PDB file of C-alpha atoms in Angstrom:
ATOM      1  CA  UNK A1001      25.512   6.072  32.107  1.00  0.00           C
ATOM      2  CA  UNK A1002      25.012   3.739  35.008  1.00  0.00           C
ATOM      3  CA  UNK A1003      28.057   5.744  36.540  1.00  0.00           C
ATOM      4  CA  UNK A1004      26.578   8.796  36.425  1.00  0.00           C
ATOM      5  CA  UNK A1005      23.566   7.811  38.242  1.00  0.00           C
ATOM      6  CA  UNK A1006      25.283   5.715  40.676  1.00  0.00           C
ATOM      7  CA  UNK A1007      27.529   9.547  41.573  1.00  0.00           C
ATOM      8  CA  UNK A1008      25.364  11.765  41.653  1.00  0.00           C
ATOM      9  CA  UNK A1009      22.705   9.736  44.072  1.00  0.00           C
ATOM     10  CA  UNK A1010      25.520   9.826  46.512  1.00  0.00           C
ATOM     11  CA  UNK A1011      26.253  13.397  45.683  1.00  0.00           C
ATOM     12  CA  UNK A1012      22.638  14.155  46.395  1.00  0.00           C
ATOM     13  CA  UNK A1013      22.873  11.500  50.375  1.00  0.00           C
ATOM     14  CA  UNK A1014      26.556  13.660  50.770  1.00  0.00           C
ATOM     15  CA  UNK A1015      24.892  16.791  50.671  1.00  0.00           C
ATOM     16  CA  UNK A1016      21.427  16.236  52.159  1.00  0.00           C
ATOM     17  CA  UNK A1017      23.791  14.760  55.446  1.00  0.00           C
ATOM     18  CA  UNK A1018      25.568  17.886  54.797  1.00  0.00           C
ATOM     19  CA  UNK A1019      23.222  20.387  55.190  1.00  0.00           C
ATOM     20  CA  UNK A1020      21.723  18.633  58.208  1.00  0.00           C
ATOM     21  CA  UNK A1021      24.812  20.061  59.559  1.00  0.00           C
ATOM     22  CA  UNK A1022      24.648  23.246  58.001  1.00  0.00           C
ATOM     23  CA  UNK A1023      21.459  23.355  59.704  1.00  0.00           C
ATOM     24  CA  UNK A1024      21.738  21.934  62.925  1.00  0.00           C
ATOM     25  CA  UNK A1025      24.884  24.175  64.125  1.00  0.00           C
ATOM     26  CA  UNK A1026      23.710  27.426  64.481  1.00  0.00           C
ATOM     27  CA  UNK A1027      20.612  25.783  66.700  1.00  0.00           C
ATOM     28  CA  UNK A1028      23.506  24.615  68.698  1.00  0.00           C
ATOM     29  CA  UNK A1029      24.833  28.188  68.590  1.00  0.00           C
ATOM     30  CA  UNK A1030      21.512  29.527  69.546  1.00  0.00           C
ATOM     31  CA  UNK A1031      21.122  27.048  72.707  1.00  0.00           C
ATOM     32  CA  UNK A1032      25.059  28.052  74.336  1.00  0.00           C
ATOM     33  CA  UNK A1033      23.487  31.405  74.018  1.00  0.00           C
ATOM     34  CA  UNK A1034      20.661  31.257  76.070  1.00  0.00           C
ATOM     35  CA  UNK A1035      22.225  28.714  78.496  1.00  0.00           C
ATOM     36  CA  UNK A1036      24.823  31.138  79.916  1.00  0.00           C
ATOM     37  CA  UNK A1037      25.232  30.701  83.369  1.00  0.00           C
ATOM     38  CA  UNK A1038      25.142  26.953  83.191  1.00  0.00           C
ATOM     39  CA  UNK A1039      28.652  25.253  82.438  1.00  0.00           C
ATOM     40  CA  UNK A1040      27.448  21.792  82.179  1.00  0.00           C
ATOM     41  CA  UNK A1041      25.178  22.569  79.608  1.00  0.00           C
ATOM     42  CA  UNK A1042      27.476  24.934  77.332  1.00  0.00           C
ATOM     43  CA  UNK A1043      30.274  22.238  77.888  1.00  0.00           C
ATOM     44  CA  UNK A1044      27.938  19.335  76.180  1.00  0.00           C
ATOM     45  CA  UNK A1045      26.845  21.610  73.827  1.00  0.00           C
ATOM     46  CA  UNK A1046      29.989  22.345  72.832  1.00  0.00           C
ATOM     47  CA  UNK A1047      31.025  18.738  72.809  1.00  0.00           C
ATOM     48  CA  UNK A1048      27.735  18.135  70.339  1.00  0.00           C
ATOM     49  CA  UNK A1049      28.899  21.323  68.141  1.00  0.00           C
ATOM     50  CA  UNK A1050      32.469  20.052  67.785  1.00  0.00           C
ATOM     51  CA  UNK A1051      31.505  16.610  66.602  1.00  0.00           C
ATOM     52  CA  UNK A1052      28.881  17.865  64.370  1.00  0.00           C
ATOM     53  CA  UNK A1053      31.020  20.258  62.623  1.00  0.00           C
ATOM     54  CA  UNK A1054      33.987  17.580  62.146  1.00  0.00           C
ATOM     55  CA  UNK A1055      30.983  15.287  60.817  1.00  0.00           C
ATOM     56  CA  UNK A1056      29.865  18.201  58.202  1.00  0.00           C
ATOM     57  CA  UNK A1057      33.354  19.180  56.999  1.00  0.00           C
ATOM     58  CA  UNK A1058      33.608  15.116  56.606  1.00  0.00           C
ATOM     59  CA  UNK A1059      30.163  15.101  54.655  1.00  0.00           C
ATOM     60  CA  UNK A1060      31.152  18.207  52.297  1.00  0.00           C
ATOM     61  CA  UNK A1061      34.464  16.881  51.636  1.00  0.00           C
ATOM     62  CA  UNK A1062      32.782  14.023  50.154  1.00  0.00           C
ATOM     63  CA  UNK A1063      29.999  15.644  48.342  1.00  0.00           C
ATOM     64  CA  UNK A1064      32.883  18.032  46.975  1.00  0.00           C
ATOM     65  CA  UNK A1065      35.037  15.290  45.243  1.00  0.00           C
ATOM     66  CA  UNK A1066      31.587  13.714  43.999  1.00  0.00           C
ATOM     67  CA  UNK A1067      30.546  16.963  42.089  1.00  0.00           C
ATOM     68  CA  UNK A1068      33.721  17.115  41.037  1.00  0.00           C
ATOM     69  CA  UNK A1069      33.267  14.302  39.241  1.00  0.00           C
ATOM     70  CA  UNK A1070      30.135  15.156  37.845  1.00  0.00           C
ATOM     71  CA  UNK A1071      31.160  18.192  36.433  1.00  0.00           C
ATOM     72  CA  UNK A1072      34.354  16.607  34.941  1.00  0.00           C
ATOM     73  CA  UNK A1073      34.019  13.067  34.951  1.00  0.00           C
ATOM     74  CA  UNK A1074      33.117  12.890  31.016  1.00  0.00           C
ATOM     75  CA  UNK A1075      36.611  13.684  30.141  1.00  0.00           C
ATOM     76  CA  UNK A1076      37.538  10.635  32.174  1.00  0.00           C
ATOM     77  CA  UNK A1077      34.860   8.125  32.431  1.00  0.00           C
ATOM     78  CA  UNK A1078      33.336   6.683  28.990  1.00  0.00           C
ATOM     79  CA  UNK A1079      29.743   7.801  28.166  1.00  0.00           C
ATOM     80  CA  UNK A1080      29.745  10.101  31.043  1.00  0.00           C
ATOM     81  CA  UNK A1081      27.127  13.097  30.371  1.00  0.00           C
ATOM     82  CA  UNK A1082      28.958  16.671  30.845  1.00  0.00           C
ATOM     83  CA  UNK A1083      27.341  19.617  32.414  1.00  0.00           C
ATOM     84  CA  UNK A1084      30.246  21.760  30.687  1.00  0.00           C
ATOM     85  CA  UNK A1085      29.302  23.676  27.811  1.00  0.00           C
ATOM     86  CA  UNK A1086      26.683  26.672  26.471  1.00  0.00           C
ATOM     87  CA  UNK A1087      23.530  26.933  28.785  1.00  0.00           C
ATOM     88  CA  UNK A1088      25.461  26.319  32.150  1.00  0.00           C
ATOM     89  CA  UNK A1089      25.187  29.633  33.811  1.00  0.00           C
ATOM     90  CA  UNK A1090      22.844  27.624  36.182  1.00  0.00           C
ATOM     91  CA  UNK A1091      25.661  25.517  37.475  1.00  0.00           C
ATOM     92  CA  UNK A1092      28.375  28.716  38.314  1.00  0.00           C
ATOM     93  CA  UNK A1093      25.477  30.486  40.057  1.00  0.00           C
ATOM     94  CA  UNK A1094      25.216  27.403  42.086  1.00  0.00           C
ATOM     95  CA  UNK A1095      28.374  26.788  42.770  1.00  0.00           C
ATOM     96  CA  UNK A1096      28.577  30.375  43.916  1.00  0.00           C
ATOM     97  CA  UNK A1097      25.611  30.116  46.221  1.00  0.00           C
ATOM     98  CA  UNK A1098      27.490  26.519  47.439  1.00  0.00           C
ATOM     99  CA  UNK A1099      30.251  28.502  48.322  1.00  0.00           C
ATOM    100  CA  UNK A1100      28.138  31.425  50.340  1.00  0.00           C
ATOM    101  CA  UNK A1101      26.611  28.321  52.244  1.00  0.00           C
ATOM    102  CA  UNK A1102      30.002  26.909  53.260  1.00  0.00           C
ATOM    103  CA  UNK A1103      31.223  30.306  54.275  1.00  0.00           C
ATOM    104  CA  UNK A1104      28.018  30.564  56.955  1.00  0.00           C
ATOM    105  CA  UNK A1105      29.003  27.216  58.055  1.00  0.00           C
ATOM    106  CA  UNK A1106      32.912  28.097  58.760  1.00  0.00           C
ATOM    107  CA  UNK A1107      31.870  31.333  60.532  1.00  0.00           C
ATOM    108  CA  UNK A1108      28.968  28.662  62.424  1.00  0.00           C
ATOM    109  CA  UNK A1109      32.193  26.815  63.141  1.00  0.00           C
ATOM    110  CA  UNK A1110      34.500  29.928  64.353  1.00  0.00           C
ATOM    111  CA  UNK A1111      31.685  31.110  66.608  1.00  0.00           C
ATOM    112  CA  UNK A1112      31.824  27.387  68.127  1.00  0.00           C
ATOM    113  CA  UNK A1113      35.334  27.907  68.657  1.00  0.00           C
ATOM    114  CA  UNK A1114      34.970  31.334  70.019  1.00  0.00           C
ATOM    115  CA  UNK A1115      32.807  29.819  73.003  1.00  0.00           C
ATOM    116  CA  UNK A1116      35.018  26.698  73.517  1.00  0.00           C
ATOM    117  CA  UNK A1117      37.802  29.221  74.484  1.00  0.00           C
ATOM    118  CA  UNK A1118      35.237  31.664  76.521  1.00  0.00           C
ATOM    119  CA  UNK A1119      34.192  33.953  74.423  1.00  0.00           C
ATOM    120  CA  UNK A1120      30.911  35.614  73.601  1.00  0.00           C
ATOM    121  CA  UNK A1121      28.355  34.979  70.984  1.00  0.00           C
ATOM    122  CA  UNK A1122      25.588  37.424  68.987  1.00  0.00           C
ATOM    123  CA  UNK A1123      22.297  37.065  70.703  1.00  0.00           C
ATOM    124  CA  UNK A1124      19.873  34.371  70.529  1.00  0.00           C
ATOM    125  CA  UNK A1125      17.526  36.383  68.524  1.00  0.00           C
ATOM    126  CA  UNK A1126      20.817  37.461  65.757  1.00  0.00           C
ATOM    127  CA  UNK A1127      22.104  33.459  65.836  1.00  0.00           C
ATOM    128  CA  UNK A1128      18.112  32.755  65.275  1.00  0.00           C
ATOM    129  CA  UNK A1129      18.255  34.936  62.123  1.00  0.00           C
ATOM    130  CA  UNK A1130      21.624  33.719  61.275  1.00  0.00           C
ATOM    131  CA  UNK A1131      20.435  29.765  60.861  1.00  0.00           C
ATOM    132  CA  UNK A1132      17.774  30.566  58.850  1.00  0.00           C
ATOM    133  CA  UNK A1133      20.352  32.075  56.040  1.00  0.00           C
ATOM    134  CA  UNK A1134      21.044  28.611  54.860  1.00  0.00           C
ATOM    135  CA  UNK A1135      17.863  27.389  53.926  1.00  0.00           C
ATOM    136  CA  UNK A1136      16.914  30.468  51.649  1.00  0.00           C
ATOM    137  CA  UNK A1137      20.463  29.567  50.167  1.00  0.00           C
ATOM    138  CA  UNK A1138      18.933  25.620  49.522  1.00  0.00           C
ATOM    139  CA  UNK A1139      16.044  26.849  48.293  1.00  0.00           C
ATOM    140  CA  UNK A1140      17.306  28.673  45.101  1.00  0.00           C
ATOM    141  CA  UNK A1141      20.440  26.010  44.918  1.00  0.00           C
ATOM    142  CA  UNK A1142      17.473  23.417  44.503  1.00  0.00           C
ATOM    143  CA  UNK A1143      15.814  25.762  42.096  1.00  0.00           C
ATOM    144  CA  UNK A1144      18.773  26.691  39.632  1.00  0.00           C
ATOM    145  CA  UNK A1145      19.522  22.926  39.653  1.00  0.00           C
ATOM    146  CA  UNK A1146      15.984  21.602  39.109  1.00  0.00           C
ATOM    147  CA  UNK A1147      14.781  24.316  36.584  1.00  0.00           C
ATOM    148  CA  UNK A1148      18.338  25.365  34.869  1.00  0.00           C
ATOM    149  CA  UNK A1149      16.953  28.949  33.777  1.00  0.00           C
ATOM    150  CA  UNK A1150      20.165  30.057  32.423  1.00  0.00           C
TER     151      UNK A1150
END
């Protein structure tokens, strides 16, 4: 049981550094937006953008293989609780929302790309709209994990 806890605490630190980058990009987004005009600027942004979106791949690539092993680790690790079985809807509607998150931040990630190469982004006021997706996302995630209505 001491397993358990030990994995999911760092499944919890994996994803909390995560979604610091799920919600730190698109404000990067929003700034090379409204800094047109000023090279410098878009160029460190950029440079900021790139590394944070290597370091939030990095961060859900870990969390990944650590839920992983939550949701399977009983059929390898003695006295390992299972969240497989009747009364998990909870976990495939979060999983499904998990996946709608990382799809925002690949297309947060694509737009970065788009400007590294010169191309143009949605307005300020859309990317402003667009970062606040996420957290609406985290809110029910945290919700269908805490309360497990179904």
């Amino acid at each position: 049981m001491q397993a358990y806890f030990w994995v999911k605490t760092l499944h919890v630190v994996f994803v909390v550094a995560w979604m610091a980058a799920v919600f730190y990009l698109p404000r990067i987004l929003v700034n090379l937006a409204e800094s047109a005009g000023q090279p410098e600027v878009q160029a460190r942004l950029v440079l900021m953008g790139r590394r944070l979106y290597r370091f939030g791949h990095m961060m859900f690539g870990i969390a990944l293989v650590l839920g992983l092993v939550l949701w399977l680790g009983y059929r390898f690790i003695p006295d390992f609780p299972t969240m497989v079985g009747p009364g998990s809807g909870w976990l495939h509607a979060k999983l499904a929302l998990v996946v709608l998150v990382l799809a925002h931040y690949v297309v947060s990630g694509r737009w970065l790309k788009r400007v590294a190469r010169g191309g143009a982004l949605p307005s300020g006021r859309a990317l402003r709209w667009f970062n606040e997706l996420p957290v609406l996302g985290l809110v029910v995630i945290v919700y269908l994990v805490l309360a497990k209505p179904f």
